[in-house]
CSV table of C-alpha atoms and ligand atoms in Angstrom, one decimal:
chain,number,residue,atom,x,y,z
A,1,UNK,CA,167.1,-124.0,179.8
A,2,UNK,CA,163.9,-122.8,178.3
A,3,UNK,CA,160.3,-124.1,179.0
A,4,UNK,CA,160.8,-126.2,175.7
A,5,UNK,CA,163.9,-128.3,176.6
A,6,UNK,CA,162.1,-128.7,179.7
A,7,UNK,CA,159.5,-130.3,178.7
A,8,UNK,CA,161.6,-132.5,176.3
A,9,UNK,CA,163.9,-133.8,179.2
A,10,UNK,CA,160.4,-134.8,180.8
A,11,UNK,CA,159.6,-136.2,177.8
A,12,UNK,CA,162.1,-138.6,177.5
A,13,UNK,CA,161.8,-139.7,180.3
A,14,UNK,CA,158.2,-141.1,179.7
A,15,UNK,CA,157.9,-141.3,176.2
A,16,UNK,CA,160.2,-142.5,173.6
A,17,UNK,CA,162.4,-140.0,172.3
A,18,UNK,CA,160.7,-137.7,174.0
A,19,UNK,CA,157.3,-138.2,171.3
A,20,UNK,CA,154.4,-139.9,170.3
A,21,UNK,CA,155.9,-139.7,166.4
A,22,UNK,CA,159.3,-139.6,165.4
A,23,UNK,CA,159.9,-136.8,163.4
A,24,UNK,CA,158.4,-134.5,166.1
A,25,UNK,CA,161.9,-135.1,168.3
A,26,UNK,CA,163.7,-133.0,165.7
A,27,UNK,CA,166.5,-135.2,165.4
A,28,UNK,CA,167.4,-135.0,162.0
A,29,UNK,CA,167.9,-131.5,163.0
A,30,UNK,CA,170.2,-132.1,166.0
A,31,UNK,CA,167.7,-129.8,168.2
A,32,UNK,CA,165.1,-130.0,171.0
A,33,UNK,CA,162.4,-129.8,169.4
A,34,UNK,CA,159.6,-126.7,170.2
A,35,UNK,CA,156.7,-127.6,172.3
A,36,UNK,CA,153.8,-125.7,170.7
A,37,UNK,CA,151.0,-124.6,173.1
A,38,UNK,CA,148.3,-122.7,170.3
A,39,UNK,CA,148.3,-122.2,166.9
A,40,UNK,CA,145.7,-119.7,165.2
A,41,UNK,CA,145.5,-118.9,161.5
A,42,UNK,CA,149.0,-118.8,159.9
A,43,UNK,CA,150.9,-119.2,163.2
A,44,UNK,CA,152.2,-121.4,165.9
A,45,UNK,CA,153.4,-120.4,169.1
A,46,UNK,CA,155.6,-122.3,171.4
A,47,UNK,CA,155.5,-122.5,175.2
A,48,UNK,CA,158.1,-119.9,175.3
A,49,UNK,CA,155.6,-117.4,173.4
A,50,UNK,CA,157.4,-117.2,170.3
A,51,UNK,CA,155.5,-116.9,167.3
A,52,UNK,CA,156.6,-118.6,164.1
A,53,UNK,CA,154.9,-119.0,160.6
A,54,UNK,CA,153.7,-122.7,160.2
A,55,UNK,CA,154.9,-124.5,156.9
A,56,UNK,CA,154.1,-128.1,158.7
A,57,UNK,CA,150.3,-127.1,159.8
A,58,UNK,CA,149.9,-130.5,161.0
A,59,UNK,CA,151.8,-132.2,158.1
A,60,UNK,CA,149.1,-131.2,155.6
A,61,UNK,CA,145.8,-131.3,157.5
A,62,UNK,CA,145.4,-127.5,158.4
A,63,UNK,CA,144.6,-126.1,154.8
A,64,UNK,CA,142.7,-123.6,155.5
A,65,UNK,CA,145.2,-122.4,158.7
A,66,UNK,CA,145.1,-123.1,162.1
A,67,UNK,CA,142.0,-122.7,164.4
A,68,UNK,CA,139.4,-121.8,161.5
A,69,UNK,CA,136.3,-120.7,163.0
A,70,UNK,CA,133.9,-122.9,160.2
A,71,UNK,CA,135.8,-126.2,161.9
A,72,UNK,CA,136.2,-125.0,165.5
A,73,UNK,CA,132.2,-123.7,165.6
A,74,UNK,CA,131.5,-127.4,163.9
A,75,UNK,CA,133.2,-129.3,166.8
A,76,UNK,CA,132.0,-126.9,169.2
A,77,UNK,CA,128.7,-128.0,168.4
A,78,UNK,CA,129.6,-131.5,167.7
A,79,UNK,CA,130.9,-132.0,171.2
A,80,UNK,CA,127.8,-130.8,172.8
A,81,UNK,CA,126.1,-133.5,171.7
A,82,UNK,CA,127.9,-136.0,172.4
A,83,UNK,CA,131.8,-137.3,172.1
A,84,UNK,CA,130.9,-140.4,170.3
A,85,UNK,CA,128.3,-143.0,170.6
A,86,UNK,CA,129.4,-146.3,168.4
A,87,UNK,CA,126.7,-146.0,166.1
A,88,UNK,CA,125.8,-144.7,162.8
A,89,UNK,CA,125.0,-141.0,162.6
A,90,UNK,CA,124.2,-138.2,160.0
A,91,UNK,CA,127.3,-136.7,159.7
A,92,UNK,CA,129.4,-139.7,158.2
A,93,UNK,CA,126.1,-140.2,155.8
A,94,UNK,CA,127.3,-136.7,155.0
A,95,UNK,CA,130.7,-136.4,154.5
A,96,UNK,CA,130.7,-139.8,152.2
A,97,UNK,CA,128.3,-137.9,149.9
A,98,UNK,CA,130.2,-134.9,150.1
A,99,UNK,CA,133.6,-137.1,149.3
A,100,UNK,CA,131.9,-139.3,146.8
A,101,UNK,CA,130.4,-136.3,144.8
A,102,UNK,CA,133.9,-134.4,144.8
A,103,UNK,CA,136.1,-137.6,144.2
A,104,UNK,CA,136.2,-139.0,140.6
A,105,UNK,CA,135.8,-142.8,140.6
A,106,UNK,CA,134.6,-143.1,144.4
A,107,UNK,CA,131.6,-144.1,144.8
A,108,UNK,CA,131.5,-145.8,148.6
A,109,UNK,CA,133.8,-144.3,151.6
A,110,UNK,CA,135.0,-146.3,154.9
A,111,UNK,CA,135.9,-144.0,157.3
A,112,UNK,CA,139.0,-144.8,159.9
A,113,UNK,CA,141.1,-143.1,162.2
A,114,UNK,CA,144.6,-142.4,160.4
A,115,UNK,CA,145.7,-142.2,157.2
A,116,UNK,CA,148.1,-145.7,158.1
A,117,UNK,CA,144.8,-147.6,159.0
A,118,UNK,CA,143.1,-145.9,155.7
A,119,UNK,CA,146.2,-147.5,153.7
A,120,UNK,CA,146.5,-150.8,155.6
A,121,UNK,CA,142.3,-151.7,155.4
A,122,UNK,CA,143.1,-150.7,151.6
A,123,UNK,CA,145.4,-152.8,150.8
A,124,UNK,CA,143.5,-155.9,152.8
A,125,UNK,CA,140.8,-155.2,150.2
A,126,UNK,CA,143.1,-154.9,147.1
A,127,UNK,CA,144.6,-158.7,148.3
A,128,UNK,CA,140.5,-159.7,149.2
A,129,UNK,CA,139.4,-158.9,146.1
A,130,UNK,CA,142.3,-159.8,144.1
A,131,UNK,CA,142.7,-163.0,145.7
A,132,UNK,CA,146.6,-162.2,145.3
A,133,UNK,CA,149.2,-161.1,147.7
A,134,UNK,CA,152.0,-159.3,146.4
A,135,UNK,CA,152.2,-155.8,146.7
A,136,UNK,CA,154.3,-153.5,144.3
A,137,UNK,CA,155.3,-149.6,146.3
A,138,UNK,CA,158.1,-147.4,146.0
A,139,UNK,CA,161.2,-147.0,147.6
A,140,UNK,CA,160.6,-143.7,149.1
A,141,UNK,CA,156.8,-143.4,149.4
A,142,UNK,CA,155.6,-143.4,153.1
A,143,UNK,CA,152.3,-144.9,153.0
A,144,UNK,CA,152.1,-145.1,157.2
A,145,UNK,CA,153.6,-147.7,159.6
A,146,UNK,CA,151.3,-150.8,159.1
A,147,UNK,CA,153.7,-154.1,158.5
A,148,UNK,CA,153.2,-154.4,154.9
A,149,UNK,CA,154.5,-150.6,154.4
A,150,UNK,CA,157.4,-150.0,155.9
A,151,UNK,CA,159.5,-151.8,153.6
A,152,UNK,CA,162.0,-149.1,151.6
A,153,UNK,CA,159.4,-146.6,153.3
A,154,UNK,CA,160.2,-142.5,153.0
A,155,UNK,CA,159.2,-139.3,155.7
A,156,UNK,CA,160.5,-140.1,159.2
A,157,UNK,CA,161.6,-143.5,159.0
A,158,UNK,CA,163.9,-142.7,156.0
A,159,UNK,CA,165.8,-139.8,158.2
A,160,UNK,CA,165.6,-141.8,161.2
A,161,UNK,CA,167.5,-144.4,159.1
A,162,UNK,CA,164.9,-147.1,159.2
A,163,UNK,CA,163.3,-146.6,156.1
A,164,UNK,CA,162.2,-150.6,156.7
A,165,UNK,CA,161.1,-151.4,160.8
A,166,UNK,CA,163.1,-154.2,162.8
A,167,UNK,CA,159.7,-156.1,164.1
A,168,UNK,CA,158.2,-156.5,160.6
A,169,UNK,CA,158.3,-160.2,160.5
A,170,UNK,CA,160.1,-161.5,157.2
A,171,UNK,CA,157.1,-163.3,155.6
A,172,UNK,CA,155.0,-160.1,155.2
A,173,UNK,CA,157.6,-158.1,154.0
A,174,UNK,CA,159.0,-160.4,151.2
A,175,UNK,CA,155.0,-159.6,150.2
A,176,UNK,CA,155.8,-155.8,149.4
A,177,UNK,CA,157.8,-155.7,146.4
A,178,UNK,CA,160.2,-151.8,146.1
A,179,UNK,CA,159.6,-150.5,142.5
A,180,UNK,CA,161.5,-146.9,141.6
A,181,UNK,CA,159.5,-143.4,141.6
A,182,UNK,CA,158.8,-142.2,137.9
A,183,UNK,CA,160.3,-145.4,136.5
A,184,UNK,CA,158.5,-147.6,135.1
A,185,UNK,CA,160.4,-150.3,134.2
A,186,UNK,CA,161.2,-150.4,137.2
A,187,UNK,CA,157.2,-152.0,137.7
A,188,UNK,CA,156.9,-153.5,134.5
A,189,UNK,CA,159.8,-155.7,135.8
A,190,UNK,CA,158.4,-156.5,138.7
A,191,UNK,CA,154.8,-157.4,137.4
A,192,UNK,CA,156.6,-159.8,134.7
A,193,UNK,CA,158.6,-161.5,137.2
A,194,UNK,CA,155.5,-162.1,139.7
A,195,UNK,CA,152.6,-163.1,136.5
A,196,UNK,CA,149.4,-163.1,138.0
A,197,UNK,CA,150.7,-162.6,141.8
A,198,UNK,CA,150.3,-159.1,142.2
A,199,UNK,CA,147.4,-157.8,144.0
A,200,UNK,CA,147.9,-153.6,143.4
A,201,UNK,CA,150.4,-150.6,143.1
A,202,UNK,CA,150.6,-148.0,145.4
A,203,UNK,CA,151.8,-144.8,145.0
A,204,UNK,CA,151.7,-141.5,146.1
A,205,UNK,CA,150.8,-139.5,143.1
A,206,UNK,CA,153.0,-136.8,144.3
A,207,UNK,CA,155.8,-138.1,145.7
A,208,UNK,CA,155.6,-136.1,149.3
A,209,UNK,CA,157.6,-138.2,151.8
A,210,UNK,CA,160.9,-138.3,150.3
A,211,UNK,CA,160.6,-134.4,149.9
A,212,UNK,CA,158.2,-133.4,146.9
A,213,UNK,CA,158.8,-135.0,143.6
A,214,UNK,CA,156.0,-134.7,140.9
A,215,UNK,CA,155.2,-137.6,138.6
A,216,UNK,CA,156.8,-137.3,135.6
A,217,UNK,CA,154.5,-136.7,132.5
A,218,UNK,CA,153.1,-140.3,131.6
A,219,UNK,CA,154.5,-142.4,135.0
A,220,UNK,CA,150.9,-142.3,136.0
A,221,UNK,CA,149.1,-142.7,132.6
A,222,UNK,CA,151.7,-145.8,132.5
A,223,UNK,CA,151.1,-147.6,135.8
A,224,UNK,CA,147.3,-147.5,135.3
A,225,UNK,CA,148.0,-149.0,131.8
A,226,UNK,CA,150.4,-151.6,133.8
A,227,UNK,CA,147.8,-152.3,135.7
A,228,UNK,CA,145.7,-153.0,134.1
A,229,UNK,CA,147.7,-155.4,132.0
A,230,UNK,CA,148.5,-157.6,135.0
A,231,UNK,CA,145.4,-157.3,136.3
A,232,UNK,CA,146.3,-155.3,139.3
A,233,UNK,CA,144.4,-153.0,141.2
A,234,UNK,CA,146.2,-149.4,141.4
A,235,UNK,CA,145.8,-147.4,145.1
A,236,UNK,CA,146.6,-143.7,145.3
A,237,UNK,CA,147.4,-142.8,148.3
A,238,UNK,CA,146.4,-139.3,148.6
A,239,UNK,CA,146.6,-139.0,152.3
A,240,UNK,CA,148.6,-135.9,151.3
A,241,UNK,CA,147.3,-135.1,147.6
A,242,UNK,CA,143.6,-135.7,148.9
A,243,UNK,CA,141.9,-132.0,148.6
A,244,UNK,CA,145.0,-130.4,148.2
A,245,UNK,CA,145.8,-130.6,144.5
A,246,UNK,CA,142.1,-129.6,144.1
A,247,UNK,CA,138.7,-131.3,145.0
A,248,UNK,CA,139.0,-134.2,143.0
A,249,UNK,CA,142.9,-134.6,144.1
A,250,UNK,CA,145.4,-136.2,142.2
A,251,UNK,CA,143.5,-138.1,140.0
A,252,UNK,CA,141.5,-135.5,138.7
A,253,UNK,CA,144.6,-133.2,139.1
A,254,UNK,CA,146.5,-135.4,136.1
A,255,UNK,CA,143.5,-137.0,134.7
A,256,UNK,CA,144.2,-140.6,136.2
A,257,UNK,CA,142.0,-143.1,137.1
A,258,UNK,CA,142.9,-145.5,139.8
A,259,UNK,CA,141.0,-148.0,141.9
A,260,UNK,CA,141.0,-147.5,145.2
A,261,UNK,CA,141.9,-144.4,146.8
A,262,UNK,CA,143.3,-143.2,150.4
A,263,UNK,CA,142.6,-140.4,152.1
A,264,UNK,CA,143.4,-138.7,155.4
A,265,UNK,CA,144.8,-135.3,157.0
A,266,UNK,CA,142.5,-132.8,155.3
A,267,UNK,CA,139.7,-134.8,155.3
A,268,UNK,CA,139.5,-134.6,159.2
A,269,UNK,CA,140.2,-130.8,159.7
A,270,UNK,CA,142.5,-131.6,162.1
A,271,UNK,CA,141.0,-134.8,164.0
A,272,UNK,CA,142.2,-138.1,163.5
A,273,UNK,CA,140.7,-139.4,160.7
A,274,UNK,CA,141.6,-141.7,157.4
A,275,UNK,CA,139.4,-143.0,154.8
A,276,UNK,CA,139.5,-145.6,151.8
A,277,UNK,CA,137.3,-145.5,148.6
A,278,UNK,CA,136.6,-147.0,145.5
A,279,UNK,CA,133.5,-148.1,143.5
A,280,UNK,CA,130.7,-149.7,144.8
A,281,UNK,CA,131.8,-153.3,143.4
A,282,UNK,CA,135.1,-153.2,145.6
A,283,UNK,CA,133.8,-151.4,148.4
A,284,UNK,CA,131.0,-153.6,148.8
A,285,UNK,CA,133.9,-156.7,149.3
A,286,UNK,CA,134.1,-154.7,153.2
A,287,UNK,CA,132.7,-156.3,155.9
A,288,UNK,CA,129.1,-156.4,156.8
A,289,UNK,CA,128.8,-156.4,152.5
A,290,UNK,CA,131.7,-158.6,151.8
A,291,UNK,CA,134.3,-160.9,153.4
A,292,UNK,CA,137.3,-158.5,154.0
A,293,UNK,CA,137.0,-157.3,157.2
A,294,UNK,CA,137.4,-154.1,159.1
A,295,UNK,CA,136.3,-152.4,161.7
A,296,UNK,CA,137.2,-149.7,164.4
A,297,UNK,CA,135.1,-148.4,168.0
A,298,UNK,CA,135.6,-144.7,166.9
A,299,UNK,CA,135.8,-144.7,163.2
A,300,UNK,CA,133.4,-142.1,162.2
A,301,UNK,CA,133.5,-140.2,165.4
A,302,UNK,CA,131.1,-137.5,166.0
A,303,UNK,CA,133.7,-135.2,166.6
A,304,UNK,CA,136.2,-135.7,163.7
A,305,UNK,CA,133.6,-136.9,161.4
A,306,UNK,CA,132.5,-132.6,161.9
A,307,UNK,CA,135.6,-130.9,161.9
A,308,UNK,CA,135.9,-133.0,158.5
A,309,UNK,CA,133.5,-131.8,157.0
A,310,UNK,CA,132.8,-128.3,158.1
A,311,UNK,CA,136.4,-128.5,156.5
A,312,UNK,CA,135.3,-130.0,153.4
A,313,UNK,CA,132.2,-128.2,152.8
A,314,UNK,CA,134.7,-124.6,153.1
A,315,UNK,CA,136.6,-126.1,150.2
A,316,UNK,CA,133.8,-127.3,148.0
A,317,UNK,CA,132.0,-124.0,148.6
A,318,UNK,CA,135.5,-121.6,147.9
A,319,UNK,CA,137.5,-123.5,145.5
A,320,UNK,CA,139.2,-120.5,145.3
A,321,UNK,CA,141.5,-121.2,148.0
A,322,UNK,CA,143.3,-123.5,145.4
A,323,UNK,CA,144.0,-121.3,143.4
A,324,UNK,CA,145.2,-118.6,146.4
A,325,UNK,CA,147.4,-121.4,148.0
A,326,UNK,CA,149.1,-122.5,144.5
A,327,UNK,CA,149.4,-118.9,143.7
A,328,UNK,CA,151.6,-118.5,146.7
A,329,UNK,CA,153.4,-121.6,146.7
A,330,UNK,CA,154.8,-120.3,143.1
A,331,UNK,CA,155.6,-117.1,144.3
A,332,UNK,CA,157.6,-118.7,147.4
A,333,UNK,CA,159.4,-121.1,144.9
A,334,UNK,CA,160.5,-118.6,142.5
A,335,UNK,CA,162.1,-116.4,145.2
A,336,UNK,CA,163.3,-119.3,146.8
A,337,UNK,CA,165.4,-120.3,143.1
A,338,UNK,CA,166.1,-116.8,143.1
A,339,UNK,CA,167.9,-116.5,146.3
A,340,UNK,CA,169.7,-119.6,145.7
A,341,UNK,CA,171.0,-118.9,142.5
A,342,UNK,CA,172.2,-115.4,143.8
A,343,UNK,CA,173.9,-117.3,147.0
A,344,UNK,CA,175.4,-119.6,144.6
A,345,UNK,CA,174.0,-122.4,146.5
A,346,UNK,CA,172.8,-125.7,144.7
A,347,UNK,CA,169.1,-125.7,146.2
A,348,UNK,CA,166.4,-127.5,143.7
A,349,UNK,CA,162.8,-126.2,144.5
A,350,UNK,CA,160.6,-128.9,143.8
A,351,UNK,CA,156.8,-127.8,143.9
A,352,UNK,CA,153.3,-129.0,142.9
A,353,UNK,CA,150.1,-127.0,143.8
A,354,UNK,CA,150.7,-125.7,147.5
A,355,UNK,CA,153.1,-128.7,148.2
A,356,UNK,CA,156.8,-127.5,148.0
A,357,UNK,CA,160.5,-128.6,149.5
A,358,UNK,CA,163.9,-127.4,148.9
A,359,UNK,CA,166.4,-130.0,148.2
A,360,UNK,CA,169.8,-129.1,149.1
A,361,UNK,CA,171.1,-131.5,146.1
A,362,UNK,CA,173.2,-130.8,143.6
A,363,UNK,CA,171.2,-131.7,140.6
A,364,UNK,CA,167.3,-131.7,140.0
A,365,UNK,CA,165.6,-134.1,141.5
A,366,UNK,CA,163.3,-136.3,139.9
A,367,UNK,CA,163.8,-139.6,141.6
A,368,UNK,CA,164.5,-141.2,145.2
A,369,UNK,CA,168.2,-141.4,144.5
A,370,UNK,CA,168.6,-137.5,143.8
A,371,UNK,CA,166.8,-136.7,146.6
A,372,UNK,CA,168.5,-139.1,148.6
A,373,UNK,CA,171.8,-137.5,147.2
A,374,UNK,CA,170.9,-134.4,149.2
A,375,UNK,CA,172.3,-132.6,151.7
A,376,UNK,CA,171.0,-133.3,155.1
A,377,UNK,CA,173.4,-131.6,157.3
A,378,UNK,CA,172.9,-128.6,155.4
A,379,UNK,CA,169.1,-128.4,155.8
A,380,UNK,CA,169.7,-128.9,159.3
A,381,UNK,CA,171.7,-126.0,159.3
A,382,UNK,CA,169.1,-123.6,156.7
A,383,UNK,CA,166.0,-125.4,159.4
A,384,UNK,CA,167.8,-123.8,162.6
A,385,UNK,CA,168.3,-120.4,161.0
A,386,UNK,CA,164.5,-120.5,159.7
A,387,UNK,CA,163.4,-121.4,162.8
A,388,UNK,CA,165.7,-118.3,164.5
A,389,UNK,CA,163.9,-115.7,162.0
A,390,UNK,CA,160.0,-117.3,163.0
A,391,UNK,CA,159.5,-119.9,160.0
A,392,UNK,CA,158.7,-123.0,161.6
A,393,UNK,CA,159.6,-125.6,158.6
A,394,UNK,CA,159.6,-129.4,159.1
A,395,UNK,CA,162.6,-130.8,160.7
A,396,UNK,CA,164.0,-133.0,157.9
A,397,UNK,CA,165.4,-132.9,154.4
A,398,UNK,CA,162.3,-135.8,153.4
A,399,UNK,CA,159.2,-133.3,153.6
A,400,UNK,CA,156.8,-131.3,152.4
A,401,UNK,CA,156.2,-127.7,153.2
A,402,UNK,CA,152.4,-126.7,153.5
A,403,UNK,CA,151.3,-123.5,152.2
A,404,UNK,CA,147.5,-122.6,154.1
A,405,UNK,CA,144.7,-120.4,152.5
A,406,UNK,CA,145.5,-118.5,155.9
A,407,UNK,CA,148.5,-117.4,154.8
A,408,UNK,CA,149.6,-114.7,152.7
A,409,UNK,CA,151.2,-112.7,149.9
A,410,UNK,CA,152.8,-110.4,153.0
A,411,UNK,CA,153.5,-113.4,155.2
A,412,UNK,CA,155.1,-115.2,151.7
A,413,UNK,CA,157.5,-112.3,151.2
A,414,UNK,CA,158.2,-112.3,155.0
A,415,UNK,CA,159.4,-116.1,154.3
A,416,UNK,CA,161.2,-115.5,151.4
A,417,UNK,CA,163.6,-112.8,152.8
A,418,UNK,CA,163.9,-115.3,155.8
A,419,UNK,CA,165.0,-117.7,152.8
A,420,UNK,CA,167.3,-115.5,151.6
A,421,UNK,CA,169.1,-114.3,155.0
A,422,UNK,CA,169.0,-118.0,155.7
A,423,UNK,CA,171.2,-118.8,152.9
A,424,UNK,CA,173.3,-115.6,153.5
A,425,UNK,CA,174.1,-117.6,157.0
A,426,UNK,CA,174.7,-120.7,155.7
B,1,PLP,C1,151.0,-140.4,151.8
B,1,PLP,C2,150.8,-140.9,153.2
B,1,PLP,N1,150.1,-142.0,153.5
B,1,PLP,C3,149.9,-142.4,154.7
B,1,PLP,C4,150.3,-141.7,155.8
B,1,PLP,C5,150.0,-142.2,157.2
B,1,PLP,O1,149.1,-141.4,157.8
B,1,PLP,P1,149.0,-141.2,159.4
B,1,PLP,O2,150.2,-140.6,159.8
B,1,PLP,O3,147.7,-140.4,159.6
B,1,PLP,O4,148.8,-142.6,159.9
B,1,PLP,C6,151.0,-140.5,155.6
B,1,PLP,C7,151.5,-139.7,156.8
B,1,PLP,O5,152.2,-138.8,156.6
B,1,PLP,C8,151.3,-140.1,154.3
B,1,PLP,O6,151.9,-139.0,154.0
């Protein structure tokens, strides 16, 4: 038994399943899962020593690779002077200036400490301010565990098989009402049938829990125009999109305004940290301003609040490293389409910017129910003989694979001929 299973029988013996989050325990991959002791730049290493390319890189967070020296001399310095102190400091003054000037349509930022808690305190103000308490999401779309959202939710709970949680009592969840991904008609039904009831949409803008699927051209021109028929607010989540598709994210990635807007991952370097936004007239409904309240002992903490933005000031001052992580997300997809169509193996590579997934499905997949009509067996199989050849990918059919500004052209080709064998194998 290596050091890995090791620790995982330990594990399960003190934690469930062996982790503190689902999708770590690998089970939609029928393996123990890898315990990683270090990561640095493009790579992860297990306890075992192993070295693997990281596509997960902390589910998104970890743009700029693992262990950047900008972030780790930030929190260096950080923790020197203290690991947090419960009051207002110049950083978080900082960081909302720095989010607010790169962010179209932001004009105030509350800081948290997850993306869930981001997307929950949002969605207390859409209902605050709306006065209204129906919620429209999509089946598919993981917007973290809080009550309201994990109703039809994607990521882990849909491969765990609990895409909605026993424990979610049934009077909030007959509050959050399942629309379909790039349908919508699918909304529009559901706004007529609930006239003046419903508080916001949420969406991911990029679909990125249920695998990557894109917006189709118009579904996001269309729900702000729903919207803003039916008086609803709209909430992009962009705890994923959020300084990936560019500074200004999704909404200034496919010119779309919307109202309030989540953040998380990136935005903390690799601390735990979330954030919600909007304009000054909703954001200024928070508590001490307004009556929705929210509050948190170590929201803005020292620590996170300077990994996040020695993180965001690297990006706002290279904004090249969008177009080098893009660049090499393409080139991985078209190999990737390559390879499969040379195995002869039904593989759709769905990709936006650096965000990427192979589907093992046998159509394109543009909507919840193709990628739902994918394979998972089979990318259980493809994950194990990735993971043999040193490409650490996520462990389930329902996510996104991370391309970092730390890797590169060399370490792309390396993964693409790992692809390829991969599929030989399969
Ligand atoms: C789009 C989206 N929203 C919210 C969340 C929840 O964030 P966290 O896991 O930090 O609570 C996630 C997590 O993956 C996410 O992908």
């Amino acid at each position: 038994m290596g050091v890995s299973e090791e620790l995982f029988e330990r594990a399960k013996l003190v934690m469930p399943g062996g982790v503190n989050s689902p999708v770590r325990a690998y089970r939609a991959v029928n393996m123990a899962p890898r315990f990683i002791a270090r990561a640095d730049g493009p790579f992860v290493w297990d306890e075992e020593g192993s070295r693997y390319i990281d596509y997960v890189c902390s589910w998104g967070p970890m743009i700029l690779g693992h262990n950047h020296p900008a972030i780790r001399e930030a929190v260096e310095q950080a923790v020197k002077d203290g690991l947090s102190f419960g009051a207002p400091t110049r950083r978080e003054v900082e960081i909302a200036e720095l989010m607010t000037g790169c962010v179209p349509n932001i004009e105030m930022v509350r800081m948290v400490n997850s993306g869930t808690e981001a997307v929950m305190s949002a969605i207390r103000l859409a209902r605050g301010a709306t006065g209204r308490d129906e919620l429209i999401k999509f089946e598919g779309c993981y917007h973290g565990h809080s009550d309201s959202l994990l109703v039809n939710a994607g990521s882990s709970a849909l491969a765990g098989g609990c895409p909605s949680s026993a424990g979610v009592p049934e009077d909030i969840a007959r509050h959050t009402l399942t629309a379909q991904f790039n349908d919508l008609a699918s909304v529009e039904s559901l706004l007529d049938a609930h006239p003046g009831a419903v508080a916001a949409v949420i969406v991911e803008p990029v679909a990125a829990n249920m695998g990557v699927i894109g917006p189709d051209k118009g579904f996001l021109e269309g729900l702000r125009a729903l919207c803003d028929k039916h008086g609803a607010l709209l909430i992009f989540d962009e705890v994923i999109t959020g300084f990936r598709l560019g500074l200004g994210g999704a909404q200034e990635y496919y010119g779309v305004r919307a109202d309030i807007v989540t953040f998380g991952k990136i935005i903390g370097g690799g601390m735990p940290v979330g954030a919600y936004c909007a304009s000054r007239s909703l954001m200024e409904q928070v508590a001490p301003c307004g009556p929705v309240y929210q509050a948190g002992t170590l929201s803005g903490n020292p620590v996170a609040m300077a990994a996040g933005l020695a993180q965001l000031r690297y990006l706002r001052d290279n904004p090249q490293v969008y177009t080098e992580i893009d660049a090499m997300a393409k080139k991985l997809a078209d190999s990737m389409r390559a390879s499969a169509e040379k195995h002869g193996i039904p593989v759709a590579i769905n990709r936006v910017g650096s965000l990427l997934s192979p589907f093992f499905a046998p159509t394109e997949v543009t909507a919840f129910v193709d990628a739902k009509g994918s394979d998972a067996q089979r990318y259980a199989k493809y994950f194990a003989e990735m993971l043999r050849r040193g490409i650490a990918l996520a462990p389930a059919q329902f996510e996104a694979m991370f391309v970092s500004a730390a890797h590169t052209d060399k370490l792309i080709d390396e993964t693409a001929s790992a692809f390829d064998a991969a599929l030989a194998a399969l």
